[in-house]
Amino acid sequence: MKLGVFDSGIGGITVVKSLLSHELFEEIIYFGDTARVPYGIKDKNTIIRYAIEAIEFFKNFELDLIIVACNTVSAYALQEMRESSTCPVIGVVEAGALAAANALHNKDANILVLGTKATINSKAYEKELMQLGYKNIDVKATGLFVPMVEEEIYEGEILQATLKHYFSETQIPHAVILGCTHFPLIANALQEYFGANTVLIHSGDAIVEHLEKQFIFSTKYKNPKLQFFASENPEALRKVAKKWLNLI
Ligand code: DGL
């Protein structure tokens, strides 16, 4: 299968990492809209317009499937992307909610959803989780983590202060949905903050779980062909991709 992965910028590489570790695809074409990131502070119509432009870009590649790695886009533009696309389009929100449900059998469990302002305002995760029977859902827009991860701050004083700033009043949840592409990179710090009993739900692993339930993958691809495209400075994106994917 030839796969397209779309993100607002570099963050979606965390989803590519999960896909690569499961060796599911023969070819992956990544497009990050680095010229217009962040999407998480933009309004719905702008996010939809940019997402449809990404579909137009992917039409050059005859893809079998597109994965929307960006939570913000998955929350707002999935329907419109599907209408414009000639291949199926899958988002991370539904997959993330289903992964939380797989991890938490008690419907009274407390689930904390983290995301950008736009993702949290969309209530997309809450809707999915409520449909699955969960009602104790807390949400928090934690946008400061995005530039911190881009600055490669994965631990230390600044991150600890930010964790305190966001969560000092928060009840320890049974699960935290990392509802933003960047957050898996600070998963260790979040796990330490909330403790070992809190399950962290990672979009990349959630999407793999979701794909393996929907499709039959009979071949493993150990060395898939990878191509990285960006709307601005593709070299910088390729550099980050290589680093995050341990290709250098
Ligand atoms: N990729 C975005 C997401 O997962 C985070 C960065 C942005 O705000 O564009 O929501």
Tab-separated table of C-alpha atoms and ligand atoms in Angstrom:
chain	number	residue	atom	x	y	z
A	1	MET	CA	0.000	0.000	0.000
A	2	LYS	CA	1.097	3.497	-0.822
A	3	LEU	CA	0.313	5.841	2.056
A	4	GLY	CA	0.100	9.613	2.407
A	5	VAL	CA	0.566	11.160	5.854
A	6	PHE	CA	-0.539	14.747	6.399
A	7	ASP	CA	0.329	17.064	9.244
A	8	SER	CA	0.374	20.798	9.845
A	9	GLY	CA	4.167	20.578	10.239
A	10	ILE	CA	6.819	18.259	11.608
A	11	GLY	CA	4.807	16.712	14.469
A	12	GLY	CA	3.240	13.995	12.332
A	13	ILE	CA	6.637	12.300	12.191
A	14	THR	CA	5.648	10.750	15.565
A	15	VAL	CA	2.834	8.953	13.734
A	16	VAL	CA	5.201	7.896	10.916
A	17	LYS	CA	7.462	6.416	13.600
A	18	SER	CA	4.676	4.116	14.831
A	19	LEU	CA	3.763	3.151	11.257
A	20	LEU	CA	7.395	2.308	10.458
A	21	SER	CA	7.852	0.219	13.572
A	22	HIS	CA	4.937	-1.986	12.442
A	23	GLU	CA	6.299	-2.258	8.855
A	24	LEU	CA	2.830	-1.914	7.321
A	25	PHE	CA	3.466	0.186	4.208
A	26	GLU	CA	5.624	-0.157	1.129
A	27	GLU	CA	5.790	3.575	0.501
A	28	ILE	CA	5.043	6.580	2.726
A	29	ILE	CA	4.710	10.106	1.403
A	30	TYR	CA	4.672	12.711	4.183
A	31	PHE	CA	3.464	16.249	3.669
A	32	GLY	CA	3.884	18.874	6.392
A	33	ASP	CA	2.425	22.343	5.894
A	34	THR	CA	5.426	23.969	7.563
A	35	ALA	CA	4.752	27.345	5.931
A	36	ARG	CA	1.437	27.699	7.772
A	37	VAL	CA	1.937	25.762	11.031
A	38	PRO	CA	0.540	26.036	13.728
A	39	TYR	CA	-3.009	25.060	12.811
A	40	GLY	CA	-4.000	24.694	16.466
A	41	ILE	CA	-4.732	28.404	16.895
A	42	LYS	CA	-6.555	28.844	13.564
A	43	ASP	CA	-10.284	28.827	12.919
A	44	LYS	CA	-12.340	26.020	11.450
A	45	ASN	CA	-12.724	27.419	7.912
A	46	THR	CA	-9.002	28.064	7.553
A	47	ILE	CA	-8.152	24.549	8.784
A	48	ILE	CA	-10.621	23.031	6.301
A	49	ARG	CA	-9.249	25.112	3.415
A	50	TYR	CA	-5.652	24.085	4.154
A	51	ALA	CA	-6.663	20.430	4.564
A	52	ILE	CA	-8.364	20.380	1.144
A	53	GLU	CA	-5.220	21.878	-0.382
A	54	ALA	CA	-3.243	18.997	1.123
A	55	ILE	CA	-5.600	16.543	-0.603
A	56	GLU	CA	-4.876	18.337	-3.896
A	57	PHE	CA	-1.137	17.913	-3.266
A	58	PHE	CA	-1.554	14.184	-2.611
A	59	LYS	CA	-3.407	13.726	-5.919
A	60	ASN	CA	0.040	13.741	-7.600
A	61	PHE	CA	0.900	10.347	-6.061
A	62	GLU	CA	-1.932	7.836	-6.684
A	63	LEU	CA	-2.187	6.910	-3.018
A	64	ASP	CA	-4.141	3.995	-1.537
A	65	LEU	CA	-4.776	5.705	1.781
A	66	ILE	CA	-4.227	9.033	3.547
A	67	ILE	CA	-3.675	9.254	7.290
A	68	VAL	CA	-4.287	12.615	8.894
A	69	ALA	CA	-1.677	12.636	11.661
A	70	CYS	CA	-2.680	16.116	12.805
A	71	ASN	CA	-5.267	16.044	15.594
A	72	THR	CA	-6.440	19.567	14.789
A	73	VAL	CA	-7.173	18.654	11.151
A	74	SER	CA	-8.717	15.315	12.184
A	75	ALA	CA	-11.026	17.217	14.541
A	76	TYR	CA	-12.293	19.704	11.934
A	77	ALA	CA	-11.715	18.673	8.348
A	78	LEU	CA	-12.006	14.903	7.946
A	79	GLN	CA	-15.407	14.997	6.259
A	80	GLU	CA	-14.331	17.669	3.746
A	81	MET	CA	-11.071	15.845	3.016
A	82	ARG	CA	-12.970	12.617	2.334
A	83	GLU	CA	-15.283	14.439	-0.075
A	84	SER	CA	-12.280	15.822	-2.031
A	85	SER	CA	-10.145	12.685	-1.979
A	86	THR	CA	-10.078	9.786	-4.426
A	87	CYS	CA	-8.745	7.407	-1.727
A	88	PRO	CA	-9.860	6.733	1.879
A	89	VAL	CA	-8.860	9.260	4.543
A	90	ILE	CA	-8.409	8.222	8.199
A	91	GLY	CA	-7.943	10.582	11.147
A	92	VAL	CA	-6.377	10.146	14.567
A	93	VAL	CA	-9.285	11.291	16.761
A	94	GLU	CA	-11.537	8.268	16.294
A	95	ALA	CA	-8.504	5.958	16.542
A	96	GLY	CA	-7.353	7.661	19.760
A	97	ALA	CA	-10.781	7.382	21.394
A	98	LEU	CA	-11.019	3.697	20.432
A	99	ALA	CA	-7.531	3.037	21.811
A	100	ALA	CA	-8.558	4.671	25.108
A	101	ALA	CA	-11.640	2.439	25.209
A	102	ASN	CA	-9.460	-0.631	24.599
A	103	ALA	CA	-7.214	0.380	27.464
A	104	LEU	CA	-9.996	1.290	29.918
A	105	HIS	CA	-12.739	-1.225	30.483
A	106	ASN	CA	-14.363	0.722	33.309
A	107	LYS	CA	-16.694	3.311	31.754
A	108	ASP	CA	-16.399	5.437	34.920
A	109	ALA	CA	-12.670	5.906	34.324
A	110	ASN	CA	-11.357	9.482	34.215
A	111	ILE	CA	-9.913	10.426	30.861
A	112	LEU	CA	-7.870	13.574	30.318
A	113	VAL	CA	-7.633	14.833	26.737
A	114	LEU	CA	-4.747	17.150	25.843
A	115	GLY	CA	-4.593	19.040	22.573
A	116	THR	CA	-4.271	22.376	20.842
A	117	LYS	CA	-6.826	25.115	21.487
A	118	ALA	CA	-8.636	24.264	18.251
A	119	THR	CA	-8.771	20.514	18.986
A	120	ILE	CA	-10.120	21.100	22.494
A	121	ASN	CA	-12.657	23.697	21.279
A	122	SER	CA	-13.934	21.252	18.646
A	123	LYS	CA	-14.977	18.790	21.403
A	124	ALA	CA	-14.157	16.047	18.856
A	125	TYR	CA	-12.579	13.688	21.415
A	126	GLU	CA	-15.359	14.267	23.930
A	127	LYS	CA	-17.980	13.362	21.305
A	128	GLU	CA	-16.177	10.144	20.351
A	129	LEU	CA	-15.543	9.145	23.975
A	130	MET	CA	-19.126	9.863	25.016
A	131	GLN	CA	-20.394	7.708	22.152
A	132	LEU	CA	-18.211	4.927	23.546
A	133	GLY	CA	-19.890	5.319	26.939
A	134	TYR	CA	-17.332	7.408	28.864
A	135	LYS	CA	-18.582	10.435	30.769
A	136	ASN	CA	-15.751	11.455	33.087
A	137	ILE	CA	-13.788	13.405	30.537
A	138	ASP	CA	-11.548	16.315	31.372
A	139	VAL	CA	-9.947	18.383	28.602
A	140	LYS	CA	-7.064	20.813	28.529
A	141	ALA	CA	-5.567	22.939	25.752
A	142	THR	CA	-1.837	22.637	26.341
A	143	GLY	CA	-0.494	24.499	23.329
A	144	LEU	CA	2.725	25.583	25.057
A	145	PHE	CA	4.022	22.047	24.670
A	146	VAL	CA	4.093	22.478	20.866
A	147	PRO	CA	6.858	25.138	20.628
A	148	MET	CA	8.686	23.478	23.524
A	149	VAL	CA	8.925	20.192	21.637
A	150	GLU	CA	10.022	22.085	18.526
A	151	GLU	CA	12.796	23.584	20.689
A	152	GLU	CA	13.665	19.995	21.697
A	153	ILE	CA	12.715	20.600	25.336
A	154	TYR	CA	11.723	17.083	26.387
A	155	GLU	CA	12.732	17.347	30.070
A	156	GLY	CA	14.076	19.799	32.633
A	157	GLU	CA	12.963	22.827	34.578
A	158	ILE	CA	10.947	24.665	31.922
A	159	LEU	CA	8.932	21.550	31.116
A	160	GLN	CA	8.365	20.779	34.812
A	161	ALA	CA	7.124	24.337	35.395
A	162	THR	CA	4.776	24.044	32.409
A	163	LEU	CA	3.412	20.706	33.644
A	164	LYS	CA	2.701	22.324	36.995
A	165	HIS	CA	1.133	25.345	35.312
A	166	TYR	CA	-1.316	23.162	33.392
A	167	PHE	CA	-1.990	20.328	35.830
A	168	SER	CA	-1.561	21.512	39.419
A	169	GLU	CA	-5.365	21.470	39.868
A	170	THR	CA	-5.953	18.360	37.751
A	171	GLN	CA	-7.100	15.100	39.278
A	172	ILE	CA	-4.796	12.173	38.363
A	173	PRO	CA	-6.570	10.529	35.402
A	174	HIS	CA	-6.773	6.840	34.493
A	175	ALA	CA	-5.757	7.744	30.934
A	176	VAL	CA	-4.326	10.733	29.114
A	177	ILE	CA	-4.984	11.085	25.389
A	178	LEU	CA	-1.980	12.759	23.777
A	179	GLY	CA	-4.231	14.593	21.333
A	180	CYS	CA	-1.499	16.445	19.500
A	181	THR	CA	1.255	15.154	17.242
A	182	HIS	CA	3.992	16.713	19.373
A	183	PHE	CA	3.047	15.292	22.749
A	184	PRO	CA	4.519	11.765	22.364
A	185	LEU	CA	7.922	13.433	22.518
A	186	ILE	CA	7.217	14.484	26.118
A	187	ALA	CA	5.485	11.216	27.027
A	188	ASN	CA	8.172	10.309	29.573
A	189	ALA	CA	7.713	13.578	31.438
A	190	LEU	CA	3.904	13.209	31.394
A	191	GLN	CA	4.138	9.611	32.589
A	192	GLU	CA	6.399	10.636	35.438
A	193	TYR	CA	4.113	13.545	36.349
A	194	PHE	CA	0.888	11.505	36.438
A	195	GLY	CA	2.456	8.259	37.671
A	196	ALA	CA	2.755	4.720	36.381
A	197	ASN	CA	-0.972	3.927	36.843
A	198	THR	CA	-2.028	6.448	34.195
A	199	VAL	CA	-2.202	5.049	30.650
A	200	LEU	CA	-0.960	7.370	27.901
A	201	ILE	CA	-2.703	7.094	24.534
A	202	HIS	CA	-0.422	7.897	21.599
A	203	SER	CA	-2.037	8.796	18.217
A	204	GLY	CA	0.544	6.835	16.219
A	205	ASP	CA	0.035	3.590	18.132
A	206	ALA	CA	-3.728	4.184	18.142
A	207	ILE	CA	-3.808	4.529	14.362
A	208	VAL	CA	-1.786	1.320	13.910
A	209	GLU	CA	-4.242	-0.521	16.194
A	210	HIS	CA	-7.140	0.927	14.175
A	211	LEU	CA	-5.579	0.022	10.789
A	212	GLU	CA	-4.808	-3.533	11.858
A	213	LYS	CA	-8.492	-3.994	12.735
A	214	GLN	CA	-9.726	-2.543	9.434
A	215	PHE	CA	-7.293	-3.974	6.881
A	216	ILE	CA	-5.409	-7.214	6.368
A	217	PHE	CA	-1.682	-6.557	6.146
A	218	SER	CA	-0.198	-9.752	4.758
A	219	THR	CA	3.284	-8.400	3.932
A	220	LYS	CA	5.813	-6.673	6.168
A	221	TYR	CA	7.912	-3.883	4.639
A	222	LYS	CA	11.231	-3.590	6.428
A	223	ASN	CA	12.629	-0.863	4.188
A	224	PRO	CA	9.739	1.228	2.908
A	225	LYS	CA	10.348	4.076	0.517
A	226	LEU	CA	10.008	7.353	2.439
A	227	GLN	CA	9.514	10.771	0.900
A	228	PHE	CA	9.142	13.998	2.879
A	229	PHE	CA	7.573	17.149	1.470
A	230	ALA	CA	6.939	20.503	3.122
A	231	SER	CA	5.294	23.734	2.009
A	232	GLU	CA	8.348	25.614	3.284
A	233	ASN	CA	11.932	24.557	3.952
A	234	PRO	CA	11.601	20.838	3.158
A	235	GLU	CA	15.258	20.326	4.078
A	236	ALA	CA	14.575	21.328	7.702
A	237	LEU	CA	11.665	18.878	7.853
A	238	ARG	CA	13.789	16.063	6.383
A	239	LYS	CA	16.464	16.765	8.996
A	240	VAL	CA	13.979	16.530	11.895
A	241	ALA	CA	12.411	13.426	10.343
A	242	LYS	CA	15.775	11.683	10.173
A	243	LYS	CA	16.536	12.596	13.756
A	244	TRP	CA	13.153	11.578	15.228
A	245	LEU	CA	13.116	8.386	13.161
A	246	ASN	CA	16.722	7.548	14.086
A	247	LEU	CA	17.715	7.410	10.418
A	248	ILE	CA	21.019	9.192	11.126
B	1	DGL	N1	-0.192	18.940	14.438
B	1	DGL	C1	-0.975	19.686	15.379
B	1	DGL	C2	-1.942	18.726	16.100
B	1	DGL	O1	-1.735	17.530	16.194
B	1	DGL	C3	-0.113	20.445	16.374
B	1	DGL	C4	0.639	21.618	15.793
B	1	DGL	C5	-0.271	22.703	15.241
B	1	DGL	O2	-0.872	23.466	16.036
B	1	DGL	O3	-0.390	22.788	14.027
B	1	DGL	O4	-2.965	19.185	16.591
